[in-house]
Structures are given as C-alpha cells and as structure tokens.
Amino acid sequence: MKTTITPRVRNLVLLLLAVTGMLFAGAGTASAHAALTGSDPSSGVVVDKAPTQISLTFSEKVATNDNSLRVLDPKGKRVDVGKPSNISGTTYAIQVRSGLPDGTYTVAWQVVSADSHPVAGAFTFSVGAPSRTTVSVSDQDVGGGLVGGLYGFGRYMSYAGFIVMVGGAAFVLACWQRGAGVRALQRLVVSGWVSLTAATLWLLLVRGSYTTTGKFGDIFDLNLLGQVLQTKTGAALVSRLLLLAAAALFIAVLFGAYDKREDEEKRDLTFGLSIGGGVVAAGLAASWALAEHASTGLEPGIAMPVDVVHLLAVATWLGGLSALLVALYRAPADNPVGRTAVQNFSRIAFGSVIALVATGIYQSWRQLGSWSAFTDTGYGQLLLVKIGLVALLVGIASISRRWTGRLAETTETSETVVEETEAGESEEREPEKEHVTASAKAVDSSAKASATATASTATDSTTVDASAEADAHATASTATGDSQRAAQLARQQAAVDTTRQKRLRDADPIRFGLRRSVLAEAAVAVVVLAVTTALTATEPGRTEEDAKAAKASASSAANTSSSGALTLDMSFDTGGTDGKGVIRLDLDPARVGGNEMHVYVQRPNGRAFDVPEVKVAFTLAAKKIGPLPVTPDRITTGHWAATGIQIPMAGDWKISVTVRTSDIDQTTVDKNAQIG
C-alpha cells in the first residue's frame, strides 16, 4: 500500500538531511587521537652537538612502519637510518647519521594511534645555528581529502546499518511480533544488514590508503590490504563480517519460519531468537569497542563494556524508532501496528534512554577530563551539540508518549468509524453491482435469442449459416464489451478501497499526530548519528589538553634554556591505574659546580600529581662518571627540590628520574642534556 507524505514533511526531512551532510562534511578530516607530548630534541631548540637519534613521545601507544618517522636536512634529503623503534612506553626513536652539519632539520611523523586513527605532524630543530630550509611536509595531512571523506562515509553507513538492523529486529521481537510478516519491515532490516556489510567491506579496502598515502588509487592496493588485516582494526572488521554471517541467518529465521509458526510455537522461538540475536548484536558492538576510543586511555577494562551497552542502547532506541515509523506509514490496513506495540516500544525506548544517558556521562568524563574542555576543545563543542540534539530528541519522544497514551482512548471510537464507513461504502457500491448483474443477464438473453432464431431457420441451410455467423459475432461483441466493463469496475473498486483505507488512516487524528512526532524523532536521530560519527573522528578533549600542556612546557623549557638554566620534560607511565604524567626538571644554572634542582610532577592535564617518591641520577657515560644519585625533598604536592648538586665536569649528561605512583608501580625515564 503506497503512502503519500505531505510536501511539508518531505521538505523538513530534506532540510535535516542537508544539515547532516554539512555536519558530516565538516568532519572529513580525522583529528589525531594520539598527541605528541614531547620530543628530544625539542621543537624549535638549537643544540650545540648533533644528536645521534631523534625520539618522540606520544600520549598513547602508536603503530609505526618504515616511513613513520623521517628526519630531513635543510635540502629535504633524509638523514635517518634504520627503522623506528619503541624505546620505552610511548616513546619512539629513529637513528640519524653521525656528524650532521649545522643547519635546521625537520622531523616528520605519520603513525596510527591506539584507537585506530592516523596522526601526523612535523617540527624543526637546529644544530649549531638555524638555517633556511626548503622542506615541505604538506603530505602529512593524513585522514583528510577524498579518501578521508570516503572513509568517514563508510563509518557513518556502518553505524546506520547497525542501528537499523539491530533496532528493527528488536522492535519485531519485543514489540510487534506480527510485524514479521510485514514486507516493509523486512526490507528495512535487510537494508540495514546490507548497509553494514557493504560498509565494512568498504572500510577494509579504504583503510590502507586512509592511514598511509591518502591516495585514491591505493584503495585497491592488495599489499596495503594485507597490512590492514594484520592490524587491530583489520581484525575487528573481519570479525564483524563473520558476525554478519550469523546475523543473516537470524534475519532469515525471523522473517521466514518465525512468521509461519503458531502462537504457542512462537513463544519458544522468540526466546531462542532473543538470546541468539542479543549475542550477535553485542558481538557486533564489541567490534567497535575493541578497536576505537574505548580500547585505549583511562580504564579500558570498564570503558569497553560501557561502550557496548551504549551502542546497543542507541540501536534499540533509534533503530526501533525507524521500524515504528515504517510500521506507521507502510503497514497494510489489515495488519496495522496496534496500541500495545506502540506502548511496548515506548517503555523499551525509555529504558534505552536511561542507559544511554548513564553510559554517555561516563564516556564524556573519560574523554574530556575537565569542565573547561567542553568549550576549549573541538571534541567538547561537538559533544555540546550532541547533548542539545539528544535533549531535543527526548522532548519530541515525550510528545510521542502522550500521543501513545491518547491512542488507547480512541481505539473503540476508531473501530466504530471503520464499521460505519464500510457500511456506507457498501451501499454506494450496490448500484454498480446491479449494473454488472444487468449486463450479465443481457449477455445471457442475447445468447438465448440467437439460439432460437438459428433453430427456426434451420430449413434453409444458406440462411442458417449466415444468420448463425452474424449472431455469433453479435454475441462475442456483447460479451467482450461487458467483460471490459467488469474489469474497469474492478479497477475502480481497487482504487476506491485504497482511497478508503488512506482516508480511514488519516481520519484518526491521534494516529496521524503519532506518525508526525515519530517522523520528527527520526529526522533528529539522523543528525544525532552524524554528530556522533564526527565525534569518533575528533581528538578527545583530554588528549587535546594534554598536548597543549606539553607544548606549553616545551616552550617554557626553550625560554628557560636561553637564560642559562636547563629544563627537561619527560613523560612517564608506571603502568598502574592513574600512572601517567609528565616530569619537568629545572637545573639552575646548569654548569660545573653547585646547582639547584626543582622537579615538578604533573598529571597529563597539567595539574600537580601527588606521588610518594621521586629520585634523580646523573651519569656522564663518556667519562664513566656516575650514576650520581640525588634524592630531592618534597616541597609541596607535585614539587620536589634539592640544592648543592655538584656537577664535576662539562659534558653530555644522562639525567634519569625515577618516579613511584604507588607501593608497586614505578618507572624510570631519562634524557641527555649538555651541562656546562
């Protein structure tokens, strides 16, 4: 049965889809989820002696390849040798040629963060004195361009397919089991499965180019595809495809054998489908949780199950909403979606919203870390937009709940209207039926008259033959005309029935209001999904603030170094709960003889970190001096100091700092620095 949507509603949907497109296009470039928090040499620094290696420290572990770290001389030629290596925790290094001449060098990196997103950047340092450089690192803008947009579109379609498939199937099982026989709902759930499957295959193809060259032609490079399959993200996508095979069997049973079972048999099959479908849906949700934001950062053991619950709640609410919308608009007149089904979905949606809010609050705290991140970071600003849209969605849903409550009050009245309308239309069809009957009788009378005339003139064979032939033509002509008239009347009756069903449906103001409110919910949900996809491709606020703090510390170190003092910044991770932080060590005046030292221990967000113990050691390997241990005194939270530190001679000293964050969690980090 076809349904016409008013131009006003159609324009509203088109407008919301246009807004979705703009939001989605604006999120084309995937921001880094792993931030550079330190380097040796530091960005912009001028060193007297050429380094033997370049090290970079990130906010989380990253994946590297042969070209992940590059060091370029002033003319753009590579001076790095070997492959990048993980020297400690989240610090990675690349060896450079010995005896580099004076000038400005560029360090460029392109890695994949632990939550599957590519990150790239560059900085410069100088040996001896700065010089002009012709190096261009414009190709470091990974995650953007055409390939980035195609990858983002694939992510959006995978989320949409998952929501429609899982939510639509849950709506049929939990709210409206008769919907298993509605073709429109079958097509909806199957389209969700097809979208998720196609998007997953597409992401596997695009992934290699997305994280490396960013070139469209490399999408079909089988070597890159082989590399993708060996990564955590590739394994998650392959697992998703295997689970989709099980989902296909589930859908086939739900819309096949399930619909043909009797009520008694359906109860047992419903239980089995619910358990099996729930396991498959949770597995599909876990394929995101195991490879993206939830798998890294704070408390991954808690974050991943919370992320699975969050995704399932979204699918149950928004996917069920899309199924309800299709049922309200496309369900046949002899099997309309009833009041009980709408009320069941209303209760389930309410529970999903509660789960969504609870898990969303935890995820927001985990990704932001501070209230200021709401307004000071791109992630926080997008999250505010999402919160506003979800609030609007909940407001519209409350209107739908009121329509649902009023639907029960009008059920008996609607049935009476249907009966009266059917009776009236039955009376209107009586004249048409009489006309058809009269036409049929006329055909019979004509046939009988022809037979009588033929019998009475049988004595004259020539006359009989001519008369019989004429009568046959007349009878056939009359019969053909009446059959055409009957077919025309049948078509008219079908059109009248269709118009009647539409008029009866639209004549119910309660059901009409419910359809419009659900349509508005679905339109807002499309935009919410677009903003959510953009959030998954945006650097979390906590990481962005950590990077800002690290850059500020590096800038402070550069300024302090120019005045004769020495400042070093070192990131650490003891491996325990809340074990990450940054150490800033100040040595003044950083020369042979007595020196004063201050050690500041900070959390990644820049706040003072109250640790139980800090130790420092100085080693001059070239002269086999040290380690010279120093135990600073605790001044205040996160601040340790020592005076009278004797440096016996000038040289390239290794300064090691041991920090303990608990009774069993400690680590040692070190950096080389020229003293004296």
CSV table of N, CA and C in Angstrom, one decimal, residues 449-562:
chain,number,residue,atom,x,y,z
A,449,ALA,N,-31.7,-15.7,-27.5
A,449,ALA,CA,-32.4,-15.2,-28.7
A,449,ALA,C,-31.7,-15.7,-30.0
A,450,SER,N,-30.4,-15.7,-29.9
A,450,SER,CA,-29.6,-16.1,-31.1
A,450,SER,C,-29.9,-17.6,-31.4
A,451,ALA,N,-29.9,-18.4,-30.3
A,451,ALA,CA,-30.1,-19.8,-30.5
A,451,ALA,C,-31.5,-20.1,-31.0
A,452,THR,N,-32.5,-19.4,-30.6
A,452,THR,CA,-33.9,-19.6,-31.0
A,452,THR,C,-34.0,-19.3,-32.5
A,453,ALA,N,-33.4,-18.1,-32.9
A,453,ALA,CA,-33.5,-17.7,-34.3
A,453,ALA,C,-32.8,-18.7,-35.2
A,454,THR,N,-31.7,-19.2,-34.8
A,454,THR,CA,-31.0,-20.2,-35.6
A,454,THR,C,-31.8,-21.5,-35.8
A,455,ALA,N,-32.5,-21.9,-34.7
A,455,ALA,CA,-33.3,-23.2,-34.8
A,455,ALA,C,-34.5,-23.0,-35.8
A,456,SER,N,-35.1,-21.8,-35.7
A,456,SER,CA,-36.3,-21.6,-36.5
A,456,SER,C,-36.0,-21.5,-38.0
A,457,THR,N,-34.8,-21.2,-38.4
A,457,THR,CA,-34.5,-21.1,-39.8
A,457,THR,C,-33.6,-22.2,-40.3
A,458,ALA,N,-33.6,-23.3,-39.6
A,458,ALA,CA,-32.7,-24.4,-40.0
A,458,ALA,C,-33.0,-25.0,-41.3
A,459,THR,N,-34.3,-24.8,-41.9
A,459,THR,CA,-34.6,-25.4,-43.2
A,459,THR,C,-33.9,-24.8,-44.3
A,460,ASP,N,-33.4,-23.6,-44.2
A,460,ASP,CA,-32.7,-23.0,-45.3
A,460,ASP,C,-31.2,-23.0,-44.9
A,461,SER,N,-30.4,-23.9,-45.4
A,461,SER,CA,-29.0,-24.0,-44.9
A,461,SER,C,-28.2,-22.8,-45.1
A,462,THR,N,-28.4,-22.2,-46.3
A,462,THR,CA,-27.6,-20.9,-46.6
A,462,THR,C,-28.0,-19.8,-45.6
A,463,THR,N,-29.3,-19.7,-45.4
A,463,THR,CA,-29.8,-18.6,-44.5
A,463,THR,C,-29.3,-18.9,-43.0
A,464,VAL,N,-29.4,-20.2,-42.7
A,464,VAL,CA,-29.0,-20.6,-41.3
A,464,VAL,C,-27.5,-20.3,-41.1
A,465,ASP,N,-26.6,-20.6,-42.0
A,465,ASP,CA,-25.2,-20.4,-41.9
A,465,ASP,C,-24.9,-18.9,-41.7
A,466,ALA,N,-25.6,-18.1,-42.6
A,466,ALA,CA,-25.3,-16.6,-42.5
A,466,ALA,C,-25.8,-16.1,-41.2
A,467,SER,N,-27.1,-16.5,-40.8
A,467,SER,CA,-27.6,-16.0,-39.5
A,467,SER,C,-26.8,-16.4,-38.3
A,468,ALA,N,-26.4,-17.7,-38.3
A,468,ALA,CA,-25.6,-18.2,-37.2
A,468,ALA,C,-24.3,-17.4,-37.1
A,469,GLU,N,-23.6,-17.1,-38.2
A,469,GLU,CA,-22.4,-16.3,-38.2
A,469,GLU,C,-22.6,-14.9,-37.7
A,470,ALA,N,-23.7,-14.3,-38.1
A,470,ALA,CA,-24.0,-12.9,-37.6
A,470,ALA,C,-24.3,-12.9,-36.1
A,471,ASP,N,-25.1,-13.9,-35.7
A,471,ASP,CA,-25.4,-14.0,-34.3
A,471,ASP,C,-24.2,-14.2,-33.4
A,472,ALA,N,-23.3,-15.1,-33.9
A,472,ALA,CA,-22.0,-15.4,-33.2
A,472,ALA,C,-21.2,-14.1,-33.0
A,473,HIS,N,-21.1,-13.3,-34.1
A,473,HIS,CA,-20.4,-12.0,-33.9
A,473,HIS,C,-21.0,-11.1,-33.0
A,474,ALA,N,-22.4,-11.0,-33.0
A,474,ALA,CA,-23.1,-10.1,-32.1
A,474,ALA,C,-22.9,-10.6,-30.6
A,475,THR,N,-23.0,-11.9,-30.4
A,475,THR,CA,-22.8,-12.4,-29.0
A,475,THR,C,-21.4,-12.1,-28.5
A,476,ALA,N,-20.4,-12.4,-29.3
A,476,ALA,CA,-19.0,-12.2,-28.9
A,476,ALA,C,-18.7,-10.7,-28.6
A,477,SER,N,-19.3,-9.8,-29.4
A,477,SER,CA,-19.1,-8.4,-29.2
A,477,SER,C,-19.7,-7.9,-27.9
A,478,THR,N,-20.9,-8.4,-27.7
A,478,THR,CA,-21.6,-8.1,-26.4
A,478,THR,C,-20.8,-8.6,-25.2
A,479,ALA,N,-20.4,-9.8,-25.3
A,479,ALA,CA,-19.6,-10.4,-24.2
A,479,ALA,C,-18.3,-9.7,-23.9
A,480,THR,N,-17.6,-9.3,-25.0
A,480,THR,CA,-16.3,-8.6,-24.9
A,480,THR,C,-16.5,-7.2,-24.2
A,481,GLY,N,-17.6,-6.5,-24.6
A,481,GLY,CA,-17.9,-5.2,-24.1
A,481,GLY,C,-18.2,-5.3,-22.6
A,482,ASP,N,-19.0,-6.3,-22.2
A,482,ASP,CA,-19.3,-6.4,-20.8
A,482,ASP,C,-18.1,-6.9,-19.9
A,483,SER,N,-17.2,-7.7,-20.5
A,483,SER,CA,-16.0,-8.1,-19.7
A,483,SER,C,-15.1,-6.9,-19.5
A,484,GLN,N,-15.0,-6.1,-20.5
A,484,GLN,CA,-14.1,-4.9,-20.3
A,484,GLN,C,-14.7,-4.0,-19.3
A,485,ARG,N,-16.0,-3.9,-19.3
A,485,ARG,CA,-16.7,-3.0,-18.3
A,485,ARG,C,-16.5,-3.6,-16.9
A,486,ALA,N,-16.6,-4.9,-16.8
A,486,ALA,CA,-16.4,-5.5,-15.5
A,486,ALA,C,-14.9,-5.3,-15.0
A,487,ALA,N,-13.9,-5.4,-15.9
A,487,ALA,CA,-12.5,-5.2,-15.5
A,487,ALA,C,-12.4,-3.7,-15.0
A,488,GLN,N,-13.0,-2.8,-15.8
A,488,GLN,CA,-12.9,-1.4,-15.4
A,488,GLN,C,-13.5,-1.2,-14.0
A,489,LEU,N,-14.6,-1.8,-13.8
A,489,LEU,CA,-15.3,-1.6,-12.5
A,489,LEU,C,-14.4,-2.2,-11.4
A,490,ALA,N,-13.7,-3.3,-11.6
A,490,ALA,CA,-12.8,-3.9,-10.7
A,490,ALA,C,-11.7,-3.0,-10.3
A,491,ARG,N,-11.1,-2.3,-11.4
A,491,ARG,CA,-10.0,-1.4,-11.1
A,491,ARG,C,-10.5,-0.2,-10.3
A,492,GLN,N,-11.7,0.3,-10.6
A,492,GLN,CA,-12.3,1.4,-9.9
A,492,GLN,C,-12.5,1.0,-8.4
A,493,GLN,N,-13.0,-0.2,-8.2
A,493,GLN,CA,-13.2,-0.7,-6.8
A,493,GLN,C,-11.9,-0.8,-6.0
A,494,ALA,N,-10.8,-1.2,-6.7
A,494,ALA,CA,-9.5,-1.3,-6.0
A,494,ALA,C,-9.0,0.1,-5.6
A,495,ALA,N,-9.2,1.1,-6.6
A,495,ALA,CA,-8.8,2.4,-6.2
A,495,ALA,C,-9.6,3.0,-5.1
A,496,VAL,N,-11.0,2.7,-5.1
A,496,VAL,CA,-11.8,3.1,-4.0
A,496,VAL,C,-11.4,2.5,-2.7
A,497,ASP,N,-11.0,1.2,-2.7
A,497,ASP,CA,-10.6,0.6,-1.5
A,497,ASP,C,-9.3,1.2,-0.9
A,498,THR,N,-8.4,1.5,-1.9
A,498,THR,CA,-7.1,2.2,-1.4
A,498,THR,C,-7.4,3.5,-0.9
A,499,THR,N,-8.2,4.3,-1.5
A,499,THR,CA,-8.5,5.7,-1.0
A,499,THR,C,-9.2,5.6,0.3
A,500,ARG,N,-10.1,4.6,0.4
A,500,ARG,CA,-10.9,4.4,1.7
A,500,ARG,C,-9.9,4.1,2.8
A,501,GLN,N,-8.9,3.2,2.6
A,501,GLN,CA,-8.0,2.8,3.6
A,501,GLN,C,-7.2,4.0,4.1
A,502,LYS,N,-6.7,4.8,3.1
A,502,LYS,CA,-5.9,6.0,3.4
A,502,LYS,C,-6.8,7.0,4.1
A,503,ARG,N,-8.1,7.2,3.7
A,503,ARG,CA,-8.9,8.1,4.4
A,503,ARG,C,-9.2,7.7,5.8
A,504,LEU,N,-9.4,6.4,6.0
A,504,LEU,CA,-9.6,5.9,7.4
A,504,LEU,C,-8.4,6.2,8.3
A,505,ARG,N,-7.2,5.9,7.7
A,505,ARG,CA,-6.0,6.1,8.4
A,505,ARG,C,-5.8,7.6,8.8
A,506,ASP,N,-5.9,8.4,7.8
A,506,ASP,CA,-5.7,9.9,8.0
A,506,ASP,C,-6.8,10.5,8.8
A,507,ALA,N,-8.0,9.9,8.9
A,507,ALA,CA,-9.1,10.5,9.6
A,507,ALA,C,-8.9,10.3,11.1
A,508,ASP,N,-8.0,9.5,11.6
A,508,ASP,CA,-7.7,9.3,13.0
A,508,ASP,C,-6.6,10.4,13.4
A,509,PRO,N,-7.0,11.4,14.1
A,509,PRO,CA,-6.1,12.5,14.4
A,509,PRO,C,-5.0,12.0,15.4
A,510,ILE,N,-5.3,11.1,16.3
A,510,ILE,CA,-4.3,10.6,17.2
A,510,ILE,C,-3.2,9.8,16.5
A,511,ARG,N,-3.6,8.9,15.6
A,511,ARG,CA,-2.6,8.1,14.9
A,511,ARG,C,-1.8,9.0,14.0
A,512,PHE,N,-2.5,10.0,13.4
A,512,PHE,CA,-1.8,11.0,12.5
A,512,PHE,C,-0.8,11.8,13.3
A,513,GLY,N,-1.1,12.3,14.5
A,513,GLY,CA,-0.2,13.0,15.3
A,513,GLY,C,1.0,12.2,15.7
A,514,LEU,N,0.7,10.9,16.0
A,514,LEU,CA,1.8,10.0,16.4
A,514,LEU,C,2.8,9.8,15.3
A,515,ARG,N,2.3,9.6,14.1
A,515,ARG,CA,3.2,9.4,12.9
A,515,ARG,C,4.1,10.7,12.7
A,516,ARG,N,3.5,11.8,12.9
A,516,ARG,CA,4.3,13.0,12.6
A,516,ARG,C,5.3,13.2,13.7
A,517,SER,N,5.0,12.9,15.0
A,517,SER,CA,6.0,13.1,16.0
A,517,SER,C,7.1,12.1,15.9
A,518,VAL,N,6.8,10.8,15.5
A,518,VAL,CA,7.8,9.8,15.3
A,518,VAL,C,8.7,10.2,14.1
A,519,LEU,N,8.1,10.8,13.0
A,519,LEU,CA,8.9,11.2,11.9
A,519,LEU,C,9.9,12.3,12.3
A,520,ALA,N,9.4,13.2,13.1
A,520,ALA,CA,10.3,14.3,13.6
A,520,ALA,C,11.5,13.7,14.5
A,521,GLU,N,11.1,12.7,15.3
A,521,GLU,CA,12.2,12.0,16.1
A,521,GLU,C,13.2,11.3,15.1
A,522,ALA,N,12.8,10.7,14.1
A,522,ALA,CA,13.7,10.0,13.2
A,522,ALA,C,14.6,11.0,12.5
A,523,ALA,N,14.0,12.2,12.1
A,523,ALA,CA,14.8,13.2,11.4
A,523,ALA,C,15.9,13.7,12.3
A,524,VAL,N,15.6,14.0,13.6
A,524,VAL,CA,16.6,14.5,14.5
A,524,VAL,C,17.6,13.4,14.8
A,525,ALA,N,17.2,12.1,14.8
A,525,ALA,CA,18.1,11.0,15.0
A,525,ALA,C,19.2,10.9,13.9
A,526,VAL,N,18.8,11.2,12.7
A,526,VAL,CA,19.7,11.2,11.6
A,526,VAL,C,20.9,12.2,11.9
A,527,VAL,N,20.5,13.4,12.4
A,527,VAL,CA,21.5,14.4,12.6
A,527,VAL,C,22.4,14.0,13.8
A,528,VAL,N,21.7,13.4,14.9
A,528,VAL,CA,22.5,12.9,16.0
A,528,VAL,C,23.5,11.9,15.6
A,529,LEU,N,23.2,11.0,14.7
A,529,LEU,CA,24.1,10.0,14.2
A,529,LEU,C,25.3,10.6,13.5
A,530,ALA,N,25.0,11.7,12.7
A,530,ALA,CA,26.1,12.4,12.0
A,530,ALA,C,27.1,13.0,13.0
A,531,VAL,N,26.5,13.7,14.0
A,531,VAL,CA,27.4,14.3,15.0
A,531,VAL,C,28.2,13.2,15.8
A,532,THR,N,27.6,12.1,16.1
A,532,THR,CA,28.3,11.0,16.8
A,532,THR,C,29.4,10.5,15.9
A,533,THR,N,29.2,10.3,14.6
A,533,THR,CA,30.3,9.9,13.7
A,533,THR,C,31.4,10.9,13.7
A,534,ALA,N,31.1,12.2,13.7
A,534,ALA,CA,32.1,13.2,13.8
A,534,ALA,C,32.9,13.2,15.0
A,535,LEU,N,32.2,12.8,16.2
A,535,LEU,CA,32.9,12.7,17.4
A,535,LEU,C,33.9,11.6,17.4
A,536,THR,N,33.6,10.5,16.8
A,536,THR,CA,34.5,9.4,16.8
A,536,THR,C,35.8,9.7,15.9
A,537,ALA,N,35.7,10.7,15.1
A,537,ALA,CA,36.8,11.1,14.3
A,537,ALA,C,37.5,12.4,14.8
A,538,THR,N,37.2,12.8,16.0
A,538,THR,CA,37.7,14.0,16.6
A,538,THR,C,38.6,13.7,17.8
A,539,GLU,N,39.7,14.4,18.0
A,539,GLU,CA,40.6,14.2,19.1
A,539,GLU,C,39.9,14.5,20.4
A,540,PRO,N,39.9,13.5,21.3
A,540,PRO,CA,39.2,13.7,22.6
A,540,PRO,C,39.8,15.0,23.3
A,541,GLY,N,38.9,15.6,24.1
A,541,GLY,CA,39.3,16.8,24.8
A,541,GLY,C,40.5,16.6,25.8
A,542,ARG,N,40.5,15.5,26.5
A,542,ARG,CA,41.5,15.2,27.4
A,542,ARG,C,42.9,15.1,26.7
A,543,THR,N,42.9,14.4,25.5
A,543,THR,CA,44.2,14.3,24.8
A,543,THR,C,44.6,15.7,24.2
A,544,GLU,N,43.7,16.5,23.8
A,544,GLU,CA,44.0,17.8,23.2
A,544,GLU,C,44.6,18.7,24.3
A,545,GLU,N,44.0,18.6,25.5
A,545,GLU,CA,44.5,19.5,26.6
A,545,GLU,C,45.9,19.0,27.0
A,546,ASP,N,46.1,17.7,27.0
A,546,ASP,CA,47.5,17.1,27.3
A,546,ASP,C,48.5,17.7,26.4
A,547,ALA,N,48.1,17.7,25.1
A,547,ALA,CA,49.1,18.2,24.1
A,547,ALA,C,49.4,19.6,24.3
A,548,LYS,N,48.3,20.4,24.6
A,548,LYS,CA,48.6,21.9,24.9
A,548,LYS,C,49.5,22.1,26.0
A,549,ALA,N,49.3,21.3,27.1
A,549,ALA,CA,50.2,21.4,28.3
A,549,ALA,C,51.6,21.0,27.9
A,550,ALA,N,51.8,20.0,27.1
A,550,ALA,CA,53.1,19.6,26.7
A,550,ALA,C,53.8,20.7,25.9
A,551,LYS,N,53.1,21.3,25.0
A,551,LYS,CA,53.6,22.3,24.1
A,551,LYS,C,54.0,23.5,25.0
A,552,ALA,N,53.2,23.8,26.0
A,552,ALA,CA,53.5,25.0,26.8
A,552,ALA,C,54.7,24.7,27.7
A,553,SER,N,54.9,23.5,28.1
A,553,SER,CA,56.1,23.1,28.9
A,553,SER,C,57.3,23.2,28.0
A,554,ALA,N,57.2,22.7,26.7
A,554,ALA,CA,58.3,22.8,25.8
A,554,ALA,C,58.7,24.2,25.6
A,555,SER,N,57.7,25.1,25.4
A,555,SER,CA,58.0,26.5,25.2
A,555,SER,C,58.7,27.1,26.4
A,556,SER,N,58.2,26.7,27.6
A,556,SER,CA,58.8,27.2,28.8
A,556,SER,C,60.3,26.8,28.9
A,557,ALA,N,60.5,25.5,28.5
A,557,ALA,CA,61.8,25.0,28.6
A,557,ALA,C,62.8,25.7,27.6
A,558,ALA,N,62.3,26.0,26.5
A,558,ALA,CA,63.1,26.7,25.5
A,558,ALA,C,63.5,28.1,26.0
A,559,ASN,N,62.5,28.8,26.6
A,559,ASN,CA,62.8,30.1,27.1
A,559,ASN,C,63.7,30.1,28.3
A,560,THR,N,63.6,29.1,29.1
A,560,THR,CA,64.5,29.0,30.3
A,560,THR,C,65.9,28.6,29.9
A,561,SER,N,66.0,27.7,28.9
A,561,SER,CA,67.3,27.3,28.4
A,561,SER,C,68.1,28.5,27.9
A,562,SER,N,67.4,29.4,27.2
A,562,SER,CA,68.1,30.6,26.7
A,562,SER,C,68.7,31.5,27.7
